Coordinates of C-alpha atoms in Angstrom, one line a residue:
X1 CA -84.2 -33.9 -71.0
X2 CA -87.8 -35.1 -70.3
X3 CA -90.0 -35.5 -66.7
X4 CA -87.8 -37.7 -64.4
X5 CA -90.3 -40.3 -62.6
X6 CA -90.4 -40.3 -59.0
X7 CA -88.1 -43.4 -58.5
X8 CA -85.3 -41.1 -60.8
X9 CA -86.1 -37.8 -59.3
X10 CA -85.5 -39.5 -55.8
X11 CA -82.4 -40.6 -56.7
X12 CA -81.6 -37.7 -57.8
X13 CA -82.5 -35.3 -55.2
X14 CA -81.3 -37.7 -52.4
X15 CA -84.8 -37.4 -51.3
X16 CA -87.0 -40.5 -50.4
X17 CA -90.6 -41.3 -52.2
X18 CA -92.3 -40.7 -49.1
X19 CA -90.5 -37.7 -48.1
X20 CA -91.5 -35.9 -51.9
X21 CA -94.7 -37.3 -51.4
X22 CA -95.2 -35.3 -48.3
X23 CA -92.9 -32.7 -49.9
X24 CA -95.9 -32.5 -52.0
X25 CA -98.7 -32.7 -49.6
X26 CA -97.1 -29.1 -48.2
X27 CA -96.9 -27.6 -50.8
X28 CA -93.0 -27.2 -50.5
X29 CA -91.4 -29.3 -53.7
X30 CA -94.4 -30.4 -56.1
X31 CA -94.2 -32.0 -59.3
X32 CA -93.9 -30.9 -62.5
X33 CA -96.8 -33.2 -63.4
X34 CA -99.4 -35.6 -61.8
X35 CA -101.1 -37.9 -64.4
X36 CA -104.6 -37.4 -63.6
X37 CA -105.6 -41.2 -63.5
X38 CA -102.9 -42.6 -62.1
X39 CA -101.8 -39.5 -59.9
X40 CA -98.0 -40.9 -60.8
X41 CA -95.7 -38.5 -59.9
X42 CA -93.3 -36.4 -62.2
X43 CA -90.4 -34.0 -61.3
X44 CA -88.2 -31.5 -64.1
X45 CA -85.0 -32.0 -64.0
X46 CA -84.1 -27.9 -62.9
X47 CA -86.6 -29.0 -60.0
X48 CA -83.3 -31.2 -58.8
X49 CA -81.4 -28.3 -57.3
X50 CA -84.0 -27.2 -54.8
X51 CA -84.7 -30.9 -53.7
X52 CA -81.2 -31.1 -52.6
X53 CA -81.7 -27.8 -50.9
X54 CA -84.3 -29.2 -49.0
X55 CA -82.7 -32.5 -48.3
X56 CA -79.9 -30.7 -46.8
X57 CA -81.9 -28.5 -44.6
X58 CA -83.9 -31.6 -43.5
X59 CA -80.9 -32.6 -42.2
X60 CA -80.0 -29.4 -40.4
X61 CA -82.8 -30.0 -38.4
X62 CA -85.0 -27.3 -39.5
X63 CA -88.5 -27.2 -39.6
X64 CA -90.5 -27.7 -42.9
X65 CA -92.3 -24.2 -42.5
X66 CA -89.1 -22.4 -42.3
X67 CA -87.5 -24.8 -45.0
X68 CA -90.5 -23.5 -47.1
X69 CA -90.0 -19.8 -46.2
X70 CA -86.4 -20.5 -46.8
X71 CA -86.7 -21.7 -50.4
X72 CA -88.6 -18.8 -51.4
X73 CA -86.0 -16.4 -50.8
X74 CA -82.9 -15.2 -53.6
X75 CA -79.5 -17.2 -52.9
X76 CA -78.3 -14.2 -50.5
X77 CA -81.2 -14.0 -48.6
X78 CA -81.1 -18.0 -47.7
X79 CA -77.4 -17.4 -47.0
X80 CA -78.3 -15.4 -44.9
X81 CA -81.3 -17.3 -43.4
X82 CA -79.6 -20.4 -43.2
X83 CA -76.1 -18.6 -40.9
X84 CA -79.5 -17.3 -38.4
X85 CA -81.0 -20.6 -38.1
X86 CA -77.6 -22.5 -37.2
X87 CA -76.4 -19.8 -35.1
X88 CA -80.2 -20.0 -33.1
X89 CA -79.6 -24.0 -33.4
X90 CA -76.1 -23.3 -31.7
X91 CA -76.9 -21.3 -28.8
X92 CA -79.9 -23.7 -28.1
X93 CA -77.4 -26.8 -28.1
X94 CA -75.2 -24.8 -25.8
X95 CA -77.5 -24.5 -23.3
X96 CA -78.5 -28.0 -23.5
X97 CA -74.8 -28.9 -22.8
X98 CA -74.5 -26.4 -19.7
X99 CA -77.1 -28.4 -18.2
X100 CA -75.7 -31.5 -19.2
X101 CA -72.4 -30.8 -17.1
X102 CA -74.7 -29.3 -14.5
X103 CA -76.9 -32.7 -14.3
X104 CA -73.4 -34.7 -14.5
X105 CA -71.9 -32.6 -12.3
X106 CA -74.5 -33.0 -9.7
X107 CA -74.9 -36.6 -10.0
X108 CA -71.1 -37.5 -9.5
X109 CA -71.3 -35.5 -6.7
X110 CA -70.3 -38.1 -3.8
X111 CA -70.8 -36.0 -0.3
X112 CA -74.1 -36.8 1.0
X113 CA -75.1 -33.5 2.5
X114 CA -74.1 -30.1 1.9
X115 CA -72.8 -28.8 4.8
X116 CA -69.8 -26.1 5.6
X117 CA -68.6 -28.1 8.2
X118 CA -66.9 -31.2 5.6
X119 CA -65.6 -28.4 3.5
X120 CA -62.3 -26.9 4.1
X121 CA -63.5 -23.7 1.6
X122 CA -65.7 -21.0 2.8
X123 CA -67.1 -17.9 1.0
X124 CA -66.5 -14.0 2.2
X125 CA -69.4 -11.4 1.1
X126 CA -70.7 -8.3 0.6
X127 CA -73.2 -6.4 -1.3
X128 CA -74.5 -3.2 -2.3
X129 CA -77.1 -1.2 -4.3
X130 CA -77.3 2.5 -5.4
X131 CA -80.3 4.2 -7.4
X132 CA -77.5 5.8 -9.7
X133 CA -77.5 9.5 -10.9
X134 CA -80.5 9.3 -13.0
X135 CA -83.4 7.0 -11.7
X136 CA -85.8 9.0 -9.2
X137 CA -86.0 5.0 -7.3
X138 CA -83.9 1.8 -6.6
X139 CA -85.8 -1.2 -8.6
X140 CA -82.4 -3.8 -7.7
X141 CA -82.4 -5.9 -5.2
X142 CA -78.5 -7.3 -4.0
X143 CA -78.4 -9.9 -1.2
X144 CA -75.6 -11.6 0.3
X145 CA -75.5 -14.2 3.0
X146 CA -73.1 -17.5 3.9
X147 CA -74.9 -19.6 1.2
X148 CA -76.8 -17.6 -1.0
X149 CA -75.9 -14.4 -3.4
X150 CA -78.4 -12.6 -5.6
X151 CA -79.4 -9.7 -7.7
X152 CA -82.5 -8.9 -9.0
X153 CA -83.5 -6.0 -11.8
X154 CA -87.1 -5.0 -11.6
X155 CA -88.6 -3.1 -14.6
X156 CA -91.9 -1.4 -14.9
X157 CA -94.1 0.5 -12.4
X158 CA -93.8 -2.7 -9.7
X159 CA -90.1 -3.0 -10.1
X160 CA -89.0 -2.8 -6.7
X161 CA -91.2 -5.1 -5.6
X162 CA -91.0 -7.8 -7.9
X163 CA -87.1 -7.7 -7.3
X164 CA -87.3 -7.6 -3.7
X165 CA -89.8 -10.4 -3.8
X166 CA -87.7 -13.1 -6.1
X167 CA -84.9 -12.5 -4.0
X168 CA -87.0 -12.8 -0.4
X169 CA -88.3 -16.2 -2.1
X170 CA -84.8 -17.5 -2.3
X171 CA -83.5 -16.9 1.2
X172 CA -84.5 -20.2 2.6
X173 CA -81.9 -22.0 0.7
X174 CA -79.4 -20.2 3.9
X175 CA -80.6 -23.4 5.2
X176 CA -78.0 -26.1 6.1
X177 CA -78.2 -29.6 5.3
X178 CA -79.6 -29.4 1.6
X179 CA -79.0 -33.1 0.5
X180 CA -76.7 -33.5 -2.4
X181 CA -78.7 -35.4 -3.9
X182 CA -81.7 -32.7 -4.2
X183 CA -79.8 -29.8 -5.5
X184 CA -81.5 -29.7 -8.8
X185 CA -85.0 -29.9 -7.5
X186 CA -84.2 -27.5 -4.8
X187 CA -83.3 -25.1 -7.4
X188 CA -85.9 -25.5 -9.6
X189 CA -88.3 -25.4 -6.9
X190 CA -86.4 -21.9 -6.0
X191 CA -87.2 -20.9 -9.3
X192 CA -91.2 -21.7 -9.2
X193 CA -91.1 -19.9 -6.2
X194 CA -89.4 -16.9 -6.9
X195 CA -92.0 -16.8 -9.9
X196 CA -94.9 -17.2 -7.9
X197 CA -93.6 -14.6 -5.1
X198 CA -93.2 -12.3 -8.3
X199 CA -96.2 -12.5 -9.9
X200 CA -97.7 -12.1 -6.3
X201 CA -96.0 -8.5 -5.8
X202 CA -96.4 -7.8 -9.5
X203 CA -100.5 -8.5 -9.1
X204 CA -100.9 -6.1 -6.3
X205 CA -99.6 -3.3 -8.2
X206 CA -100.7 -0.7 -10.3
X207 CA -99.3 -2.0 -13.3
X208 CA -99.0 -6.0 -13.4
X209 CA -98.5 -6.4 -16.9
X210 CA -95.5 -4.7 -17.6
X211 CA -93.6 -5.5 -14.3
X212 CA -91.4 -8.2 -13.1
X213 CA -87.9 -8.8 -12.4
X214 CA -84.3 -10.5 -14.0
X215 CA -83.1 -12.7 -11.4
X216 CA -79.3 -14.3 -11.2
X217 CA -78.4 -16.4 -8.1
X218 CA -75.3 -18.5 -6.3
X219 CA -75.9 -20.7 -3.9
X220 CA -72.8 -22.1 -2.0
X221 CA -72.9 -25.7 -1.5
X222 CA -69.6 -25.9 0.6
X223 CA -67.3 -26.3 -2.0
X224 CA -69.0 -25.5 -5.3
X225 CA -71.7 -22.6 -6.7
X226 CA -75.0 -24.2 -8.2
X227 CA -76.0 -20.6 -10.9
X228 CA -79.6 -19.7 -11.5
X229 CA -79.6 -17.2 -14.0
X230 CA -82.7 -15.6 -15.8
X231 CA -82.8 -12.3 -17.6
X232 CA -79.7 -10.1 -18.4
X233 CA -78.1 -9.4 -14.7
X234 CA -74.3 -10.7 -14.9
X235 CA -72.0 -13.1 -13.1
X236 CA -67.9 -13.0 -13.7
X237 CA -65.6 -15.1 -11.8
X238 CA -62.1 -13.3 -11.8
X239 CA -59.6 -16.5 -11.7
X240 CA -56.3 -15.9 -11.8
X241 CA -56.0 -12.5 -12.7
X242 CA -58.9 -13.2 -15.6
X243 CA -62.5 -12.1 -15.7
X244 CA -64.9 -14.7 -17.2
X245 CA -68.3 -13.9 -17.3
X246 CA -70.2 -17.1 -16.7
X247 CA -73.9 -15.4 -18.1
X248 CA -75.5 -15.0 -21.4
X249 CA -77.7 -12.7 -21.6
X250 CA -81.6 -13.5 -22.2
X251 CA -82.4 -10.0 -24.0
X252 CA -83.8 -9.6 -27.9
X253 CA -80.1 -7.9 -29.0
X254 CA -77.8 -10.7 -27.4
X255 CA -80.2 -13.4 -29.9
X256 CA -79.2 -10.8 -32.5
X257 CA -75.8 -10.9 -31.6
X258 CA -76.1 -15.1 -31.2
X259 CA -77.6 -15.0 -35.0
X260 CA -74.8 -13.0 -36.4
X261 CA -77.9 -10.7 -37.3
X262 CA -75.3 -7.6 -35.9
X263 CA -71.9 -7.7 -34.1
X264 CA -71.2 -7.3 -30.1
X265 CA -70.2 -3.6 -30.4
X266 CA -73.3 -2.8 -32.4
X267 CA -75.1 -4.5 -29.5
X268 CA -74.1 -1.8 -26.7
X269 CA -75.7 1.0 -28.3
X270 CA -79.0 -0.7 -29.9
X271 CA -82.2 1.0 -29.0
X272 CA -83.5 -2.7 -28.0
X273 CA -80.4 -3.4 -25.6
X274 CA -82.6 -4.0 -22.8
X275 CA -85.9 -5.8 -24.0
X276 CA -86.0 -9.2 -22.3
X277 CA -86.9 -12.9 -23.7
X278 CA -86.5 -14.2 -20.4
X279 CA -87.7 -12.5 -17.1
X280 CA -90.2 -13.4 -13.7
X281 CA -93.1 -11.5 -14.2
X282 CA -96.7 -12.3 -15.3
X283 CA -96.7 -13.9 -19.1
X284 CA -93.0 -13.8 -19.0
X285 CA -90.8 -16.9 -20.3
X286 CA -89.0 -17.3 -16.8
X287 CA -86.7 -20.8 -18.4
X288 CA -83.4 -20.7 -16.1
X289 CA -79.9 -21.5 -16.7
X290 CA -78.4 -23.7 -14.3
X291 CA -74.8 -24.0 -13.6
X292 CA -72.7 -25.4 -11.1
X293 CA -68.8 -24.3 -10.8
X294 CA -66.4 -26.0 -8.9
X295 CA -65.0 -23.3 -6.2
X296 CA -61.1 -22.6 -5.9
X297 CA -59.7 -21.0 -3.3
X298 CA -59.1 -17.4 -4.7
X299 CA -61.7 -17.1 -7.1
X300 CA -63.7 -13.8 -6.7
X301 CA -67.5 -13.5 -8.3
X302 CA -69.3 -10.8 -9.2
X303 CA -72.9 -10.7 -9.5
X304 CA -74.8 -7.0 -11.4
X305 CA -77.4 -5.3 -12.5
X306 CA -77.0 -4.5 -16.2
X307 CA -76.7 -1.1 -14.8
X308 CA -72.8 -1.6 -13.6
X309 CA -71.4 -3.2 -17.5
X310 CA -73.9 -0.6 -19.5
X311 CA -71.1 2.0 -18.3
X312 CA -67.9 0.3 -17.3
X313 CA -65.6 -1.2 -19.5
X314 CA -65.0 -5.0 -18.6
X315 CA -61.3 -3.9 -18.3
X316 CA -62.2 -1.1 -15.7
X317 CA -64.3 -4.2 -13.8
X318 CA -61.3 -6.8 -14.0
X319 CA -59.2 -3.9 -12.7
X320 CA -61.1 -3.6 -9.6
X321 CA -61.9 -6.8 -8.9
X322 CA -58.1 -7.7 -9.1
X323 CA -56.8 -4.9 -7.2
X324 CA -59.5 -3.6 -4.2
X325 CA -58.8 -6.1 -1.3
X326 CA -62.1 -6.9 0.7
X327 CA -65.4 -7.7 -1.2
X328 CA -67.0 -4.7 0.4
X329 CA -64.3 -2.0 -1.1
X330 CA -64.6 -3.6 -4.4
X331 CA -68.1 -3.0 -4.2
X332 CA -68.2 0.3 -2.9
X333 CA -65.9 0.9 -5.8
X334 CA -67.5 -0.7 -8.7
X335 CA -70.7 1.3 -8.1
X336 CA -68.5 4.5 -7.8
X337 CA -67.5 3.5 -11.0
X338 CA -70.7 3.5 -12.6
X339 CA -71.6 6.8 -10.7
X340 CA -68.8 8.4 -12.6
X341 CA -69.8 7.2 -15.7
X342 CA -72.8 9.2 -15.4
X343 CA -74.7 6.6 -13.3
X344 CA -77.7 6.6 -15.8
X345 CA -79.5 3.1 -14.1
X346 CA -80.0 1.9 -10.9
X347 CA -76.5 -0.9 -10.0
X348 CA -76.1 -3.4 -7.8
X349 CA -73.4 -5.2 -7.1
X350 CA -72.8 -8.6 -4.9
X351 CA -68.7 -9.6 -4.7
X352 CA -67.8 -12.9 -2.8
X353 CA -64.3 -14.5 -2.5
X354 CA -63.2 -18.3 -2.3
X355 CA -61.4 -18.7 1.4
X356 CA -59.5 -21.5 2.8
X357 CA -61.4 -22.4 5.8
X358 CA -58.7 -23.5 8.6

């Protein structure tokens, strides 16, 4: 079979003229021949396959440059390439659509203030933190109050600090009377703070480029919990006897795990388990998730360092949860736990209940 003209190959290839034009331009599908008057176009027919490939891509949504990166690979290789991409594309789409129902959420939100007082729900408290067996200092930060519940992880030589400081930035939201209306931009203005207030403590140190802080955050709005979550602290809500956890990690093994690069249980003992993508701290991408969760009398959440789940089986955590009465016993015993296990990191823990308010 001879050249197939440009009209024929496009056709073909499902591919428009423009689009192998520009195909062309990049270097990533060019013809077989270009007639060096005319510059009319010509395409082999065993040049068909790879069009398609790209025309399929193109419609995955991925970018030319990987396209290009992704046709030079063997048939496993882009197999494999292809699964990472859509698994990245996945996790980015469901983060979009946790802060769609966050946005909807808020916006059909008819009370005009959020106040305790028009709720018949309440929240009861506690927190703790414990430097662990291991660590010579205490870089967490746990905070508990009537509207607000955090944890912090610092890392690096200004650790302490940094934690202390994004959770100090957030305290003003105990404030009643936050309008409805401006729960998103109070929280993202949280956010900038607790950034600023980071790179602040971070910048006096000895060591400001390899400190900051995870941060994950609740803040009671009288009868639901607005989520700020950055870096890989956790929050579960134990619901009728089940533990959810209601976090995804931001660390470099959890995108691993997300691209189906290596499995969950491979995850718990990789070497790069605790490198961040997302963290406050100077350079740092500090992008938060934003959740809101409609509150039900008798849901318990927890909030914890990475330092209570690196050592206590989810079951062990559900266990206690379900089963230790007041928030402060269930946190007295979920960092015992930890302690047992060898307590290798610092853990912090922040439990609050759902109550009906009489």
């Amino acid at each position: 079979m001879g050249l197939l003209t440009i009209g024929a190959f496009a056709k073909a290839s499902r591919l428009s003229p423009k689009a192998l034009r520009l195909y062309d331009e990049l270097g990533l599908l060019p013809p077989a021949h270009v007639d060096p008057v005319t510059g009319y176009r010509r395409y082999a027919p065993d040049q068909v396959e790879r069009a398609r490939l790209v025309a399929w891509l193109r419609r995955l949504g991925m970018p030319l440059v990987r396209i290009r990166h992704v046709c030079s690979l063997d048939a496993a290789a882009a197999a494999r390439e292809i699964r990472v991409f859509w698994a990245r594309a996945e996790a980015d789409f469901a983060a979009r659509r946790d802060l769609v129902a966050f946005l909807v959420g808020h916006l059909e939100r008819e009370d005009p203030a959020m106040t305790a007082t028009v709720s018949p729900l309440g929240i009861r408290y506690a927190a703790g933190s414990d430097a662990g067996l291991v660590r010579a200092a205490n870089q967490d930060t746990a905070y508990a109050g009537s509207r607000l519940l955090a944890v912090a992880d610092g890392f690096g030589a200004g650790g302490a600090p940094a934690s202390a400081a994004a959770v100090d930035a957030l305290k003003y939201l105990e404030t009643d009377g936050i309008p409805a209306g401006q729960l998103l931009d109070v929280l993202a203005d949280a956010v900038e703070q607790a950034e600023r207030a980071v790179d602040g403590a971070v910048q006096t140190g000895a060591a400001a480029g390899d400190a900051g802080t995870t941060l994950t955050a609740m803040l009671w709005t009288g009868s639901r919990l607005a989520l700020v979550h950055i870096g890989d602290c956790r929050a579960h809500l134990l619901r009728d006897g089940e533990l959810f956890r209601i976090t995804h990690d931001h660390t470099v093994v959890q995108t691993m795990v997300d691209e189906g690069r290596i499995s969950a249980e491979e995850a718990v003992s990789h070497p790069q388990r605790s490198m961040l993508v997302r963290a406050l701290g100077p350079g740092a991408d500090a992008t938060a998730d934003l959740r809101l969760h409609d509150a039900v009398a008798g849901d318990r959440y927890l909030l914890c360092s990475d330092g209570l789940p690196a050592v206590v089986p989810d079951a062990e955590i559900r266990r206690v949860l379900a089963g230790a009465g007041e928030p402060e016993r269930a946190v007295r015993e979920l960092i015992a736990l930890a302690n047992a296990a060898g307590g290798p990191d610092n853990v912090s823990c922040v439990v609050a209940d759902v109550v009906a308010v009489a």
